[in-house]
């Protein structure tokens, strides 16, 4: 685990809820990449791939004529807008992307969430096997968090177990509990003590806020990062945690209220349409 005292000391302070705070995330990303060892830079790339995932999902959704919430190419990214639009010609795609494209080349997708969840399942699997303990733990936490929130949201919307299962990421032990258990904590409270914090945060949140799920995720990820780096300083883990917080700050501080409302209306319309099919 490397020591990055000078790098961390020179990074701007991240403020998650200050609309006036502005960050040049592309410049910061390049600064971090140029300061990391080759091994740490490879692990750091997984944090940038989060944007490449969204960009790839957006291209595929548009090809299939599906609604996508990702209106523009998101940066920073490993692959340019021009490259990702011709993703089949990219020779250095990460293994999980190649597997996703090969496994799903003939799939008729129902919606953009299913495309993204299939990609994320492989993305998190690769991160968990990456050999970097922080990346492994972060990926495990994010996969659990997104699945628990999706299951809670599904319950709130009155989804059946089968409908909820279609909204989850991956195929591992938690999935069965989230789709079959009727307990308030899905029967995993003892094995996953932090699930109660997730449930409490979800239950007390503002469901009418178009950015509600991102707000919940941001709050809970910050708690995870605080725990993961509480006894460390100036290490690779701190660099990674800083960057994750930075991505949330850039997203939150750059929100457009009108766009958020339009996105929420589109999602509600989609859910109503889906519900009518099952009725």
XYZ file of N, CA and C in Angstrom:
837
model
N 0.863 -1.199 0.000
C 0.000 0.000 0.000
C 0.890 1.236 0.000
N 0.853 2.011 -1.075
C 1.749 3.138 -1.217
C 1.388 4.312 -0.324
N 2.376 5.227 -0.146
C 2.137 6.450 0.611
C 2.137 7.612 -0.371
N 1.077 8.394 -0.319
C 0.902 9.493 -1.272
C 0.663 10.811 -0.529
N 1.597 11.151 0.358
C 1.455 12.345 1.185
C 1.336 13.604 0.332
N 2.265 13.772 -0.603
C 2.281 15.014 -1.391
C 1.081 15.100 -2.322
N 0.682 13.973 -2.892
C -0.497 13.962 -3.763
C -1.739 14.371 -2.981
N -1.997 13.716 -1.859
C -3.209 13.986 -1.078
C -3.193 15.400 -0.508
N -2.039 15.856 -0.076
C -1.936 17.208 0.500
C -2.259 18.286 -0.532
N -2.016 17.987 -1.803
C -2.233 18.983 -2.838
C -3.600 18.951 -3.484
N -4.452 17.991 -3.091
C -5.779 17.884 -3.692
C -6.747 18.879 -3.055
N -7.665 19.468 -3.838
C -8.629 20.422 -3.264
C -9.615 19.733 -2.330
N -10.061 20.476 -1.331
C -11.036 19.930 -0.392
C -12.358 19.647 -1.104
N -12.965 18.511 -0.770
C -14.240 18.132 -1.384
C -15.384 18.517 -0.460
N -16.356 19.271 -1.010
C -17.553 19.664 -0.266
C -18.764 19.101 -0.993
N -19.454 18.176 -0.335
C -20.525 17.452 -1.010
C -21.782 18.274 -1.245
N -22.028 19.291 -0.450
C -23.307 20.004 -0.568
C -23.129 21.509 -0.764
N -22.008 21.918 -1.298
C -21.766 23.332 -1.565
C -21.895 23.577 -3.063
N -23.014 24.175 -3.456
C -23.293 24.391 -4.882
C -22.274 25.319 -5.532
N -21.586 26.125 -4.725
C -20.609 27.059 -5.270
C -19.246 26.403 -5.492
N -19.067 25.233 -4.899
C -17.785 24.548 -5.047
C -17.667 23.968 -6.453
N -16.591 24.303 -7.139
C -16.385 23.818 -8.503
C -15.080 23.031 -8.568
N -15.113 21.941 -9.309
C -13.941 21.091 -9.422
C -13.677 20.779 -10.888
N -12.417 20.806 -11.265
C -12.033 20.340 -12.594
C -11.673 18.867 -12.444
N -12.702 18.016 -12.536
C -12.482 16.603 -12.244
C -11.573 15.943 -13.268
N -11.582 16.423 -14.510
C -10.679 15.856 -15.517
C -9.225 16.136 -15.153
N -8.965 17.358 -14.723
C -7.602 17.722 -14.330
C -7.167 16.956 -13.093
N -8.074 16.840 -12.110
C -7.743 16.115 -10.881
C -7.489 14.641 -11.183
N -8.305 14.072 -12.064
C -8.140 12.663 -12.438
C -6.766 12.425 -13.048
N -6.366 13.293 -13.977
C -5.061 13.142 -14.618
C -3.928 13.343 -13.621
N -4.116 14.261 -12.687
C -3.101 14.509 -11.662
C -2.900 13.265 -10.790
N -4.019 12.632 -10.422
C -3.944 11.421 -9.600
C -3.288 10.291 -10.394
N -3.740 10.080 -11.621
C -3.200 8.995 -12.446
C -1.693 9.125 -12.642
N -1.226 10.356 -12.862
C 0.203 10.573 -13.120
C 1.046 10.397 -11.866
N 0.419 10.399 -10.699
C 1.152 10.283 -9.433
C 1.152 8.869 -8.864
N 0.269 8.014 -9.380
C 0.150 6.658 -8.846
C 1.152 5.713 -9.491
N 1.512 4.670 -8.753
C 2.325 3.606 -9.338
C 1.496 2.893 -10.394
N 2.133 2.131 -11.264
C 1.418 1.423 -12.331
C 0.362 0.487 -11.752
N 0.698 -0.196 -10.665
C -0.237 -1.128 -10.039
C -1.439 -0.390 -9.460
N -1.189 0.713 -8.763
C -2.282 1.477 -8.155
C -3.129 2.168 -9.234
N -2.485 2.608 -10.319
C -3.222 3.253 -11.418
C -4.191 2.270 -12.068
N -3.773 1.010 -12.182
C -4.658 -0.009 -12.750
C -5.893 -0.187 -11.872
N -5.716 -0.214 -10.560
C -6.850 -0.332 -9.641
C -7.723 0.926 -9.691
N -7.076 2.085 -9.761
C -7.794 3.363 -9.826
C -8.682 3.440 -11.073
N -8.249 2.797 -12.145
C -9.020 2.830 -13.396
C -10.437 2.306 -13.212
N -10.626 1.377 -12.273
C -11.969 0.850 -12.032
C -12.925 1.960 -11.592
N -12.411 2.968 -10.896
C -13.265 4.071 -10.455
C -13.653 4.959 -11.640
N -12.773 5.049 -12.628
C -13.093 5.814 -13.832
C -14.041 5.027 -14.730
N -13.890 3.710 -14.739
C -14.761 2.866 -15.557
C -16.243 3.039 -15.216
N -16.548 3.590 -14.038
C -17.952 3.834 -13.699
C -18.603 4.719 -14.760
N -17.857 5.694 -15.253
C -18.382 6.562 -16.319
C -18.402 5.851 -17.662
N -17.388 5.052 -17.934
C -17.379 4.290 -19.185
C -18.553 3.321 -19.240
N -18.902 2.756 -18.087
C -20.074 1.870 -18.029
C -21.324 2.612 -18.482
N -21.522 3.801 -17.947
C -22.710 4.586 -18.294
C -22.687 4.989 -19.763
N -21.513 5.329 -20.257
C -21.400 5.720 -21.666
C -21.701 4.543 -22.594
N -21.216 3.361 -22.236
C -21.497 2.174 -23.041
C -22.981 1.828 -22.996
N -23.564 1.882 -21.797
C -24.993 1.611 -21.644
C -25.808 2.583 -22.487
N -25.417 3.838 -22.495
C -26.140 4.856 -23.258
C -26.101 4.559 -24.758
N -24.931 4.162 -25.262
C -24.798 3.847 -26.687
C -25.682 2.658 -27.054
N -25.650 1.611 -26.230
C -26.447 0.419 -26.511
C -27.941 0.732 -26.431
N -28.343 1.513 -25.414
C -29.756 1.877 -25.271
C -30.257 2.635 -26.494
N -29.463 3.568 -26.964
C -29.858 4.338 -28.155
C -29.960 3.433 -29.381
N -29.048 2.474 -29.488
C -29.112 1.527 -30.610
C -30.397 0.705 -30.575
N -30.872 0.425 -29.347
C -32.073 -0.396 -29.173
C -33.351 0.445 -29.119
N -33.214 1.762 -29.198
C -34.379 2.642 -29.147
C -34.982 2.758 -27.765
N -34.138 2.604 -26.722
C -34.620 2.666 -25.339
C -34.254 3.999 -24.701
N -35.095 4.438 -23.744
C -34.804 5.655 -22.990
C -33.535 5.465 -22.173
N -32.664 6.481 -22.173
C -31.451 6.449 -21.353
C -31.364 7.729 -20.539
N -31.035 7.611 -19.241
C -30.893 8.814 -18.416
C -29.574 9.536 -18.659
N -28.665 8.883 -19.387
C -27.346 9.466 -19.629
C -27.367 10.210 -20.962
N -27.718 11.483 -20.891
C -27.974 12.278 -22.091
C -26.696 12.562 -22.866
N -25.605 12.857 -22.144
C -24.355 13.223 -22.789
C -23.248 12.258 -22.381
N -22.177 12.266 -23.149
C -20.994 11.472 -22.800
C -20.440 11.987 -21.477
N -20.203 11.075 -20.551
C -19.772 11.449 -19.205
C -18.261 11.345 -19.097
N -17.659 12.384 -18.566
C -16.220 12.398 -18.334
C -15.931 12.676 -16.869
N -14.746 12.298 -16.392
C -13.652 11.654 -17.117
C -13.977 10.203 -17.467
N -13.384 9.741 -18.535
C -13.595 8.366 -18.972
C -12.308 7.840 -19.580
N -12.179 6.540 -19.586
C -11.011 5.923 -20.217
C -11.144 5.995 -21.736
N -12.375 5.808 -22.222
C -12.624 5.790 -23.659
C -13.377 7.057 -24.082
N -12.946 7.638 -25.181
C -13.563 8.865 -25.681
C -14.967 8.603 -26.215
N -15.696 9.679 -26.450
C -17.043 9.565 -27.014
C -17.006 8.868 -28.363
N -16.033 9.220 -29.184
C -15.907 8.622 -30.518
C -15.596 7.125 -30.423
N -14.728 6.773 -29.485
C -14.345 5.362 -29.337
C -15.497 4.509 -28.820
N -16.191 4.999 -27.795
C -17.235 4.176 -27.171
C -18.413 3.975 -28.122
N -18.625 4.918 -29.038
C -19.692 4.748 -30.023
C -19.364 3.630 -31.013
N -18.070 3.294 -31.101
C -17.636 2.180 -31.950
C -17.009 1.107 -31.052
N -17.716 0.788 -29.950
C -17.144 -0.081 -28.918
C -16.673 -1.435 -29.439
N -17.285 -1.939 -30.478
C -16.909 -3.262 -31.000
C -15.518 -3.264 -31.617
N -14.972 -2.074 -31.882
C -13.643 -1.988 -32.504
C -12.545 -1.681 -31.497
N -12.912 -1.473 -30.230
C -11.917 -1.138 -29.209
C -11.167 -2.408 -28.797
N -9.845 -2.367 -28.907
C -9.033 -3.565 -28.635
C -8.675 -3.735 -27.164
N -8.755 -2.648 -26.388
C -8.320 -2.717 -24.992
C -9.462 -2.526 -23.997
N -10.654 -2.990 -24.357
C -11.753 -2.968 -23.388
C -11.398 -3.839 -22.190
N -11.833 -3.466 -20.983
C -11.596 -4.346 -19.826
C -12.322 -5.672 -20.015
N -11.844 -6.698 -19.366
C -12.379 -8.058 -19.563
C -13.881 -8.133 -19.311
N -14.362 -7.437 -18.277
C -15.789 -7.529 -17.945
C -16.665 -6.943 -19.049
N -16.175 -5.891 -19.725
C -16.941 -5.322 -20.838
C -16.982 -6.278 -22.020
N -15.837 -6.886 -22.312
C -15.805 -7.863 -23.400
C -16.759 -9.018 -23.137
N -16.767 -9.494 -21.906
C -17.652 -10.609 -21.545
C -19.114 -10.190 -21.647
N -19.414 -8.982 -21.191
C -20.781 -8.461 -21.272
C -21.256 -8.406 -22.722
N -20.432 -7.870 -23.594
C -20.808 -7.734 -24.996
C -20.969 -9.095 -25.669
N -20.100 -10.036 -25.325
C -20.185 -11.370 -25.916
C -21.403 -12.124 -25.402
N -21.639 -12.062 -24.085
C -22.749 -12.808 -23.477
C -24.118 -12.268 -23.883
N -24.182 -10.983 -24.233
C -25.490 -10.349 -24.448
C -25.699 -9.819 -25.865
N -24.939 -10.310 -26.820
C -25.028 -9.756 -28.178
C -26.372 -10.000 -28.845
N -27.108 -11.015 -28.372
C -28.404 -11.312 -28.990
C -29.591 -11.051 -28.055
N -29.336 -10.370 -26.947
C -30.394 -10.118 -25.961
C -31.294 -8.973 -26.419
N -32.589 -9.158 -26.248
C -33.559 -8.081 -26.493
C -33.882 -7.444 -25.145
N -33.294 -6.298 -24.880
C -33.424 -5.662 -23.572
C -34.799 -5.019 -23.401
N -35.341 -5.116 -22.158
C -36.624 -4.467 -21.838
C -36.442 -2.985 -21.576
N -35.378 -2.640 -20.872
C -35.135 -1.241 -20.529
C -33.662 -1.033 -20.210
N -33.285 0.223 -20.020
C -31.876 0.567 -19.826
C -31.343 0.047 -18.493
N -32.202 -0.065 -17.472
C -31.736 -0.563 -16.170
C -31.235 -1.990 -16.281
N -31.891 -2.798 -17.084
C -31.470 -4.189 -17.236
C -30.132 -4.293 -17.967
N -29.903 -3.401 -18.923
C -28.597 -3.357 -19.594
C -27.513 -3.017 -18.567
N -27.783 -1.954 -17.808
C -26.789 -1.479 -16.837
C -26.538 -2.506 -15.745
N -27.589 -3.142 -15.255
C -27.412 -4.119 -14.180
C -26.594 -5.323 -14.645
N -26.811 -5.767 -15.875
C -26.034 -6.887 -16.414
C -24.553 -6.520 -16.511
N -24.276 -5.300 -16.936
C -22.891 -4.832 -17.029
C -22.281 -4.665 -15.643
N -23.041 -4.075 -14.724
C -22.529 -3.858 -13.371
C -22.230 -5.166 -12.647
N -23.034 -6.185 -12.909
C -22.788 -7.476 -12.281
C -21.392 -7.991 -12.599
N -20.992 -7.885 -13.863
C -19.664 -8.335 -14.286
C -18.574 -7.374 -13.821
N -18.882 -6.093 -13.817
C -17.950 -5.047 -13.341
C -17.587 -5.289 -11.887
N -18.595 -5.481 -11.034
C -18.323 -5.712 -9.613
C -17.590 -7.034 -9.391
N -17.943 -8.046 -10.142
C -17.250 -9.344 -10.024
C -15.759 -9.185 -10.292
N -15.437 -8.455 -11.352
C -14.025 -8.274 -11.700
C -13.301 -7.456 -10.632
N -13.952 -6.436 -10.091
C -13.343 -5.630 -9.037
C -13.089 -6.468 -7.785
N -14.032 -7.320 -7.452
C -13.900 -8.167 -6.259
C -12.716 -9.121 -6.399
N -12.412 -9.514 -7.634
C -11.304 -10.439 -7.892
C -10.016 -9.709 -8.280
N -10.009 -8.388 -8.172
C -8.889 -7.592 -8.693
C -7.595 -7.741 -7.907
N -7.688 -8.137 -6.644
C -6.483 -8.267 -5.826
C -6.209 -7.061 -4.944
N -6.940 -5.963 -5.162
C -6.791 -4.781 -4.309
C -7.894 -4.820 -3.251
N -7.528 -4.809 -1.980
C -8.515 -5.008 -0.908
C -9.535 -3.883 -0.847
N -9.115 -2.630 -1.059
C -10.066 -1.514 -1.025
C -11.062 -1.638 -2.167
N -10.568 -1.884 -3.380
C -11.444 -2.025 -4.543
C -12.400 -3.192 -4.343
N -11.902 -4.282 -3.800
C -12.746 -5.452 -3.513
C -13.862 -5.091 -2.541
N -13.511 -4.464 -1.419
C -14.511 -4.131 -0.399
C -15.496 -3.073 -0.896
N -14.999 -2.118 -1.666
C -15.872 -1.080 -2.226
C -16.876 -1.693 -3.197
N -16.405 -2.583 -4.062
C -17.294 -3.227 -5.035
C -18.345 -4.081 -4.336
N -17.931 -4.827 -3.318
C -18.877 -5.660 -2.563
C -19.943 -4.798 -1.896
N -19.490 -3.683 -1.306
C -20.435 -2.779 -0.636
C -21.394 -2.152 -1.636
N -20.882 -1.659 -2.764
C -21.734 -0.996 -3.749
C -22.751 -1.964 -4.343
N -22.331 -3.190 -4.613
C -23.259 -4.183 -5.148
C -24.369 -4.470 -4.138
N -23.997 -4.658 -2.880
C -25.003 -4.894 -1.836
C -25.927 -3.690 -1.688
N -25.330 -2.497 -1.646
C -26.101 -1.272 -1.443
C -27.126 -1.068 -2.558
N -26.687 -1.177 -3.799
C -27.605 -0.976 -4.920
C -28.713 -2.023 -4.924
N -28.384 -3.252 -4.561
C -29.388 -4.310 -4.543
C -30.394 -4.113 -3.408
N -29.907 -3.738 -2.248
C -30.813 -3.513 -1.112
C -31.748 -2.341 -1.402
N -31.209 -1.259 -1.937
C -32.047 -0.101 -2.275
C -33.063 -0.448 -3.354
N -32.650 -1.251 -4.337
C -33.579 -1.661 -5.396
C -34.695 -2.522 -4.827
N -34.355 -3.418 -3.881
C -35.364 -4.275 -3.260
C -36.320 -3.457 -2.395
N -35.785 -2.504 -1.647
C -36.635 -1.636 -0.818
C -37.561 -0.801 -1.695
N -37.032 -0.285 -2.777
C -37.843 0.516 -3.696
C -38.923 -0.353 -4.344
N -38.537 -1.580 -4.692
C -39.504 -2.511 -5.265
C -40.637 -2.825 -4.297
N -40.289 -3.052 -3.049
C -41.316 -3.285 -2.013
C -42.253 -2.089 -1.907
N -41.655 -0.886 -1.874
C -42.456 0.335 -1.725
C -43.416 0.516 -2.891
N -43.017 0.038 -4.073
C -43.851 0.166 -5.266
C -44.796 -1.010 -5.453
N -44.722 -1.980 -4.529
C -45.620 -3.130 -4.605
C -45.213 -4.175 -5.617
N -43.930 -4.234 -5.965
C -43.450 -5.222 -6.923
C -43.491 -6.624 -6.331
N -43.711 -7.609 -7.180
C -43.639 -9.008 -6.766
C -42.177 -9.417 -6.644
N -41.926 -10.596 -6.063
C -40.552 -11.101 -5.939
C -39.896 -11.238 -7.307
N -40.671 -11.708 -8.274
C -40.130 -11.884 -9.622
C -39.749 -10.543 -10.238
N -40.593 -9.540 -10.040
C -40.298 -8.210 -10.582
C -39.065 -7.617 -9.915
N -38.954 -7.787 -8.586
C -37.796 -7.276 -7.857
C -36.520 -7.940 -8.354
N -36.576 -9.254 -8.591
C -35.383 -9.991 -9.016
C -34.812 -9.444 -10.316
N -35.680 -8.905 -11.174
C -35.227 -8.362 -12.453
C -34.473 -7.045 -12.302
N -34.590 -6.434 -11.125
C -33.950 -5.140 -10.890
C -32.640 -5.269 -10.122
N -32.216 -6.497 -9.825
C -31.038 -6.708 -8.987
C -29.800 -7.033 -9.812
N -28.646 -6.846 -9.178
C -27.352 -6.983 -9.847
C -26.650 -8.245 -9.380
N -26.240 -9.084 -10.324
C -25.442 -10.260 -9.998
C -26.264 -11.450 -9.558
N -25.547 -12.526 -9.234
C -26.170 -13.765 -8.773
C -25.323 -14.309 -7.628
N -25.674 -13.932 -6.404
C -24.928 -14.364 -5.229
C -25.898 -14.482 -4.059
N -25.419 -14.828 -2.883
C -26.284 -15.217 -1.767
C -27.320 -14.165 -1.372
N -26.982 -12.896 -1.407
C -27.913 -11.849 -0.970
C -29.154 -11.783 -1.853
N -29.013 -12.094 -3.134
C -30.123 -11.982 -4.074
C -31.320 -12.817 -3.621
N -31.066 -14.025 -3.168
C -32.144 -14.902 -2.724
C -32.907 -14.287 -1.557
N -32.179 -13.725 -0.591
C -32.819 -13.103 0.565
C -33.665 -11.899 0.161
N -33.168 -11.095 -0.746
C -33.875 -9.881 -1.165
C -35.144 -10.181 -1.945
N -35.183 -11.334 -2.588
C -36.359 -11.667 -3.396
C -37.351 -12.566 -2.667
N -36.894 -13.296 -1.646
C -37.772 -14.278 -1.006
C -38.196 -13.913 0.419
N -37.363 -13.188 1.151
C -37.665 -12.898 2.551
C -38.719 -11.792 2.683
N -39.585 -11.950 3.673
C -40.581 -10.910 3.971
C -40.206 -10.121 5.222
N -39.075 -10.463 5.839
C -38.616 -9.751 7.034
C -38.209 -8.331 6.683
N -38.320 -7.424 7.640
C -37.997 -6.024 7.375
C -36.537 -5.848 6.970
N -35.646 -6.705 7.511
C -34.231 -6.631 7.166
C -33.829 -7.739 6.192
N -34.818 -8.333 5.550
C -34.622 -9.407 4.575
C -33.946 -10.641 5.181
N -33.965 -10.698 6.525
C -33.394 -11.855 7.213
C -31.881 -11.896 7.253
N -31.230 -10.771 6.932
C -29.761 -10.775 6.907
C -29.167 -9.745 7.864
N -29.976 -9.264 8.809
C -29.517 -8.230 9.730
C -28.309 -8.628 10.555
N -28.228 -9.896 10.962
C -27.092 -10.353 11.785
C -25.817 -10.445 10.961
N -25.940 -10.950 9.721
C -24.768 -11.093 8.856
C -24.315 -9.751 8.287
N -25.271 -8.833 8.101
C -24.963 -7.526 7.519
C -25.535 -6.429 8.410
N -24.862 -6.111 9.512
C -25.394 -5.118 10.464
C -25.707 -3.761 9.836
N -24.946 -3.382 8.798
C -25.150 -2.067 8.198
C -26.426 -1.987 7.369
N -27.109 -3.122 7.164
C -28.350 -3.082 6.378
C -29.410 -2.235 7.071
N -29.386 -2.216 8.404
C -30.376 -1.413 9.140
C -30.183 0.076 8.885
N -28.926 0.489 8.730
C -28.650 1.887 8.404
C -29.183 2.218 7.014
N -29.034 1.291 6.083
C -29.547 1.491 4.723
C -31.068 1.612 4.745
N -31.715 0.703 5.480
C -33.186 0.695 5.561
C -33.697 1.970 6.212
N -33.068 2.370 7.327
C -33.494 3.586 8.028
C -33.329 4.823 7.144
N -32.217 4.888 6.428
C -31.975 6.035 5.542
C -33.005 6.073 4.429
N -33.312 4.917 3.861
C -34.310 4.844 2.786
C -35.689 5.247 3.303
N -36.083 4.713 4.454
C -37.429 4.976 4.996
C -37.644 6.436 5.369
N -36.574 7.126 5.763
C -36.711 8.525 6.183
C -36.428 9.509 5.050
N -36.205 8.998 3.849
C -35.843 9.866 2.731
C -37.068 10.494 2.071
N -36.795 11.501 1.249
C -37.854 12.221 0.526
C -38.082 11.540 -0.815
N -39.112 10.702 -0.900
C -39.357 9.908 -2.109
C -39.745 10.788 -3.306
N -40.187 12.026 -3.051
C -40.594 12.912 -4.139
C -39.414 13.637 -4.774
N -38.262 13.570 -4.135
C -37.059 14.224 -4.655
C -36.526 13.411 -5.836
N -36.384 14.020 -7.012
C -35.897 13.270 -8.177
C -34.497 12.706 -7.990
N -33.766 13.257 -7.030
C -32.406 12.778 -6.766
C -32.338 11.959 -5.478
N -33.488 11.477 -5.030
C -33.568 10.793 -3.746
C -32.607 9.609 -3.640
N -32.607 8.722 -4.640
C -31.782 7.524 -4.561
C -30.297 7.869 -4.560
N -29.915 8.877 -5.334
C -28.506 9.297 -5.333
C -28.128 9.904 -3.985
N -29.056 10.673 -3.375
C -28.788 11.256 -2.060
C -28.546 10.166 -1.021
N -29.400 9.132 -1.052
C -29.261 8.011 -0.116
C -27.926 7.321 -0.339
N -27.639 7.020 -1.599
C -26.395 6.320 -1.944
C -25.184 7.122 -1.485
N -25.199 8.419 -1.752
C -24.081 9.280 -1.379
C -23.839 9.247 0.123
N -24.907 9.371 0.905
C -24.803 9.371 2.363
C -24.209 8.064 2.885
N -24.682 6.948 2.343
C -24.240 5.642 2.827
C -22.834 5.301 2.334
N -22.486 5.728 1.132
C -21.128 5.505 0.635
C -20.128 6.300 1.478
N -20.501 7.530 1.851
C -19.608 8.336 2.694
C -19.347 7.628 4.019
N -20.385 7.028 4.609
C -20.201 6.274 5.857
C -19.234 5.114 5.636
N -19.407 4.401 4.527
C -18.518 3.286 4.215
C -17.071 3.767 4.074
N -16.864 4.865 3.344
C -15.515 5.376 3.122
C -14.874 5.844 4.416
N -15.663 6.448 5.292
C -15.142 6.875 6.595
C -14.653 5.671 7.395
N -15.432 4.578 7.346
C -15.023 3.356 8.061
C -13.777 2.744 7.421
N -13.740 2.750 6.100
C -12.646 2.085 5.387
C -11.311 2.793 5.542
N -11.343 4.091 5.833
C -10.089 4.864 5.903
C -9.868 5.499 7.278
N -10.600 5.049 8.283
C -10.577 5.711 9.592
C -9.222 5.642 10.282
N -8.443 4.587 10.037
C -7.152 4.450 10.735
C -5.974 4.576 9.770
N -6.235 5.143 8.610
C -5.177 5.266 7.611
C -5.020 6.724 7.193
N -3.844 7.052 6.678
C -3.643 8.396 6.145
C -2.596 8.364 5.047
N -2.868 9.115 3.987
C -1.932 9.274 2.873
C -1.614 7.954 2.154
N -2.566 7.039 2.171
C -2.380 5.760 1.495
C -3.184 5.714 0.202
N -2.976 4.640 -0.563
C -3.762 4.420 -1.767
C -5.254 4.450 -1.457
N -5.638 3.823 -0.338
C -7.050 3.794 0.049
C -7.616 5.199 0.189
N -6.824 6.110 0.784
C -7.283 7.487 0.954
C -7.443 8.198 -0.384
N -6.540 7.917 -1.326
C -6.655 8.506 -2.664
C -7.945 8.022 -3.323
N -8.205 6.730 -3.240
C -9.407 6.159 -3.855
C -10.668 6.725 -3.193
N -10.665 6.799 -1.859
C -11.833 7.317 -1.136
C -12.075 8.781 -1.495
N -10.994 9.557 -1.582
C -11.113 10.964 -1.978
C -11.796 11.075 -3.343
N -11.356 10.249 -4.283
C -11.883 10.347 -5.640
C -13.358 9.955 -5.703
N -13.746 8.964 -4.945
C -15.156 8.551 -4.919
C -16.015 9.694 -4.377
N -15.566 10.319 -3.284
C -16.292 11.471 -2.745
C -16.348 12.604 -3.761
N -15.260 12.791 -4.485
C -15.209 13.844 -5.502
C -16.258 13.610 -6.584
N -16.410 12.378 -7.039
C -17.384 12.099 -8.102
C -18.801 12.426 -7.650
N -19.110 12.128 -6.381
C -20.432 12.476 -5.852
C -20.589 13.989 -5.750
N -19.545 14.676 -5.298
C -19.612 16.139 -5.170
C -19.857 16.792 -6.515
N -19.154 16.331 -7.548
C -19.327 16.895 -8.891
C -20.747 16.652 -9.388
N -21.273 15.454 -9.129
C -22.636 15.133 -9.567
C -23.669 15.975 -8.824
N -23.533 16.063 -7.511
C -24.499 16.796 -6.688
C -24.435 18.297 -6.970
N -23.232 18.848 -7.035
C -23.089 20.293 -7.227
C -23.452 20.736 -8.640
N -23.505 19.789 -9.584
C -23.839 20.140 -10.955
C -25.261 19.802 -11.346
N -26.102 19.548 -10.351
C -27.481 19.156 -10.654
C -28.282 20.274 -11.310
N -29.194 19.849 -12.162
C -30.150 20.756 -12.791
C -31.541 20.325 -12.326
N -32.201 21.172 -11.551
C -33.485 20.807 -10.944
C -34.533 20.437 -11.989
N -34.602 21.200 -13.070
C -35.607 20.920 -14.103
C -35.337 19.584 -14.783
N -34.061 19.309 -15.072
C -33.719 18.026 -15.681
C -34.061 16.879 -14.737
N -33.813 17.105 -13.436
C -34.138 16.086 -12.443
C -35.621 15.774 -12.415
N -36.449 16.803 -12.500
C -37.899 16.605 -12.501
C -38.345 15.841 -13.746
N -37.774 16.203 -14.892
C -38.128 15.516 -16.133
C -37.737 14.049 -16.066
N -36.564 13.782 -15.488
C -36.094 12.400 -15.362
C -37.028 11.606 -14.456
N -37.455 12.222 -13.333
C -38.368 11.548 -12.415
C -39.696 11.258 -13.099
N -40.222 12.229 -13.850
C -41.492 12.029 -14.556
C -41.387 10.880 -15.559
N -40.246 10.787 -16.239
C -40.040 9.704 -17.203
C -40.029 8.356 -16.506
N -39.340 8.295 -15.345
C -39.279 7.045 -14.591
C -40.655 6.638 -14.093
N -41.416 7.596 -13.575
C -42.763 7.297 -13.077
C -43.644 6.788 -14.204
N -43.559 7.454 -15.368
C -44.337 7.018 -16.527
C -43.968 5.597 -16.930
N -42.654 5.304 -16.875
C -42.182 3.955 -17.214
C -42.704 2.917 -16.251
N -42.707 3.257 -14.942
C -43.193 2.331 -13.921
C -44.697 2.088 -14.049
N -45.440 3.166 -14.358
C -46.882 3.028 -14.543
C -47.174 2.122 -15.735
N -46.435 2.318 -16.803
C -46.603 1.499 -17.997
C -46.318 0.036 -17.694
N -45.247 -0.174 -16.903
C -44.882 -1.543 -16.529
C -45.957 -2.172 -15.675
N -46.492 -1.375 -14.719
C -47.527 -1.905 -13.826
C -48.778 -2.301 -14.592
N -49.104 -1.530 -15.643
C -50.316 -1.834 -16.418
C -50.181 -3.152 -17.158
N -48.943 -3.522 -17.497
C -48.711 -4.781 -18.193
C -49.003 -5.955 -17.290
N -48.682 -5.793 -15.997
C -48.860 -6.887 -15.041
C -50.280 -6.972 -14.490
N -51.052 -5.922 -14.695
C -52.439 -5.913 -14.154
C -53.441 -6.519 -15.143
